[in-house]
Tab-separated table of C-alpha atoms in Angstrom:
chain	number	residue	atom	x	y	z
U	1	UNK	CA	11.524	13.665	7.884
U	2	UNK	CA	8.793	14.833	10.235
U	3	UNK	CA	6.591	11.763	9.711
U	4	UNK	CA	7.048	8.724	11.986
U	5	UNK	CA	7.282	6.298	9.064
U	6	UNK	CA	6.810	3.117	11.109
U	7	UNK	CA	3.549	4.462	12.632
U	8	UNK	CA	2.429	5.976	9.317
U	9	UNK	CA	3.055	2.679	7.497
U	10	UNK	CA	1.232	0.659	10.187
U	11	UNK	CA	-1.792	2.995	10.095
U	12	UNK	CA	-1.832	2.960	6.290
U	13	UNK	CA	-1.660	-0.859	6.146
U	14	UNK	CA	-4.478	-1.038	8.728
U	15	UNK	CA	-6.643	0.961	6.310
U	16	UNK	CA	-5.742	-1.518	3.544
U	17	UNK	CA	-6.733	-4.403	5.844
U	18	UNK	CA	-10.048	-2.666	6.615
U	19	UNK	CA	-10.634	-2.046	2.874
U	20	UNK	CA	-11.469	1.511	3.945
U	21	UNK	CA	-11.353	3.536	0.733
U	22	UNK	CA	-12.080	6.947	2.346
U	23	UNK	CA	-9.365	6.372	4.974
U	24	UNK	CA	-6.900	5.277	2.292
U	25	UNK	CA	-7.609	8.341	0.172
U	26	UNK	CA	-6.765	10.413	3.248
U	27	UNK	CA	-3.213	9.082	3.034
U	28	UNK	CA	-2.807	10.025	-0.640
U	29	UNK	CA	-2.259	13.479	-2.146
U	30	UNK	CA	-5.099	14.536	-4.492
U	31	UNK	CA	-2.795	14.243	-7.526
U	32	UNK	CA	-1.055	11.028	-6.386
U	33	UNK	CA	0.469	8.452	-8.719
U	34	UNK	CA	-0.148	4.788	-7.834
U	35	UNK	CA	1.379	1.684	-9.415
U	36	UNK	CA	0.911	-2.006	-8.621
U	37	UNK	CA	1.192	-5.216	-10.694
U	38	UNK	CA	-2.380	-4.742	-11.967
U	39	UNK	CA	-1.876	-1.082	-12.879
U	40	UNK	CA	1.509	-1.076	-14.575
U	41	UNK	CA	0.675	2.126	-16.462
U	42	UNK	CA	-0.277	3.753	-13.178
U	43	UNK	CA	-3.259	5.585	-11.780
U	44	UNK	CA	-3.327	9.337	-11.228
U	45	UNK	CA	-5.471	11.184	-8.702
U	46	UNK	CA	-8.074	10.463	-6.064
U	47	UNK	CA	-10.973	9.781	-8.441
U	48	UNK	CA	-9.088	7.092	-10.375
U	49	UNK	CA	-7.643	5.598	-7.189
U	50	UNK	CA	-11.092	5.518	-5.531
U	51	UNK	CA	-12.550	3.694	-8.546
U	52	UNK	CA	-9.672	1.215	-8.629
U	53	UNK	CA	-9.716	0.471	-4.887
U	54	UNK	CA	-13.500	0.086	-4.780
U	55	UNK	CA	-13.369	-2.506	-7.567
U	56	UNK	CA	-10.314	-4.250	-6.136
U	57	UNK	CA	-11.793	-4.586	-2.662
U	58	UNK	CA	-15.126	-5.864	-4.027
U	59	UNK	CA	-13.298	-8.559	-6.033
U	60	UNK	CA	-10.888	-9.808	-3.363
U	61	UNK	CA	-11.308	-11.775	-0.140
U	62	UNK	CA	-10.338	-10.330	3.234
U	63	UNK	CA	-6.643	-9.531	3.411
U	64	UNK	CA	-4.660	-8.827	6.566
U	65	UNK	CA	-1.594	-6.642	6.085
U	66	UNK	CA	1.173	-6.866	8.677
U	67	UNK	CA	4.021	-4.354	8.586
U	68	UNK	CA	7.524	-5.813	8.651
U	69	UNK	CA	10.174	-3.117	8.199
U	70	UNK	CA	10.449	0.477	7.002
U	71	UNK	CA	13.421	2.446	5.718
U	72	UNK	CA	13.630	6.182	5.161
U	73	UNK	CA	14.649	7.258	1.662
U	74	UNK	CA	15.021	10.794	0.275
U	75	UNK	CA	11.502	12.200	0.140
U	76	UNK	CA	9.729	9.220	1.694
U	77	UNK	CA	10.180	5.626	2.763
U	78	UNK	CA	10.162	2.009	1.714
U	79	UNK	CA	8.069	-0.472	3.632
U	80	UNK	CA	8.032	-4.261	3.547
U	81	UNK	CA	4.946	-6.198	4.657
U	82	UNK	CA	3.152	-9.539	4.705
U	83	UNK	CA	-0.433	-10.093	3.596
U	84	UNK	CA	-2.498	-13.085	4.647
U	85	UNK	CA	-5.304	-13.681	2.146
U	86	UNK	CA	-8.500	-15.280	3.488
U	87	UNK	CA	-10.309	-18.211	1.880
U	88	UNK	CA	-7.127	-20.161	1.140
U	89	UNK	CA	-5.532	-17.311	-0.787
U	90	UNK	CA	-2.142	-17.880	0.772
U	91	UNK	CA	0.410	-15.393	1.934
U	92	UNK	CA	1.967	-12.510	0.048
U	93	UNK	CA	5.191	-10.623	0.626
U	94	UNK	CA	5.114	-7.023	-0.487
U	95	UNK	CA	7.141	-3.880	-0.673
U	96	UNK	CA	6.064	-0.262	-1.146
U	97	UNK	CA	8.172	2.631	-2.347
U	98	UNK	CA	6.492	5.800	-1.112
U	99	UNK	CA	7.311	9.421	-1.889
U	100	UNK	CA	5.599	11.954	0.338
U	101	UNK	CA	4.370	15.484	-0.198
U	102	UNK	CA	4.256	16.610	3.425
U	103	UNK	CA	2.327	13.811	5.117
U	104	UNK	CA	0.460	12.643	1.997
U	105	UNK	CA	1.569	10.000	-0.488
U	106	UNK	CA	2.448	11.605	-3.814
U	107	UNK	CA	3.896	8.480	-5.455
U	108	UNK	CA	3.408	4.816	-4.483
U	109	UNK	CA	4.901	1.786	-6.224
U	110	UNK	CA	3.825	-1.645	-4.949
U	111	UNK	CA	5.805	-4.825	-5.567
U	112	UNK	CA	4.375	-8.149	-4.430
U	113	UNK	CA	4.909	-11.892	-4.762
U	114	UNK	CA	3.217	-15.040	-3.507
U	115	UNK	CA	5.061	-16.909	-0.777
U	116	UNK	CA	5.305	-20.698	-0.987
U	117	UNK	CA	2.724	-22.535	1.071
U	118	UNK	CA	3.992	-24.668	3.927
């Protein structure tokens, strides 16, 4: 794989932290497929992803994503991360399965759970 997945993942998560929709779309292929717990049926393409992310970011407090580990898989990588949610939102543990088309995300599945509070 020609992509440095640890750097790619860190840069991608930084764009999530910044709630930077244009930067995030730059990571995704125009015909990408995106799945998370709120979009179980999935989202296809930049226009739908832009609409979803814009609404999501407007409805959520600041979130700081910290990369943990990445693993190469055929055609992409898996990445585990933490997310600290502002305003008492707690801490999340997440995992992305990413399939790449060149250096753009063609398929992204997000799995996440709330961590117990100390």
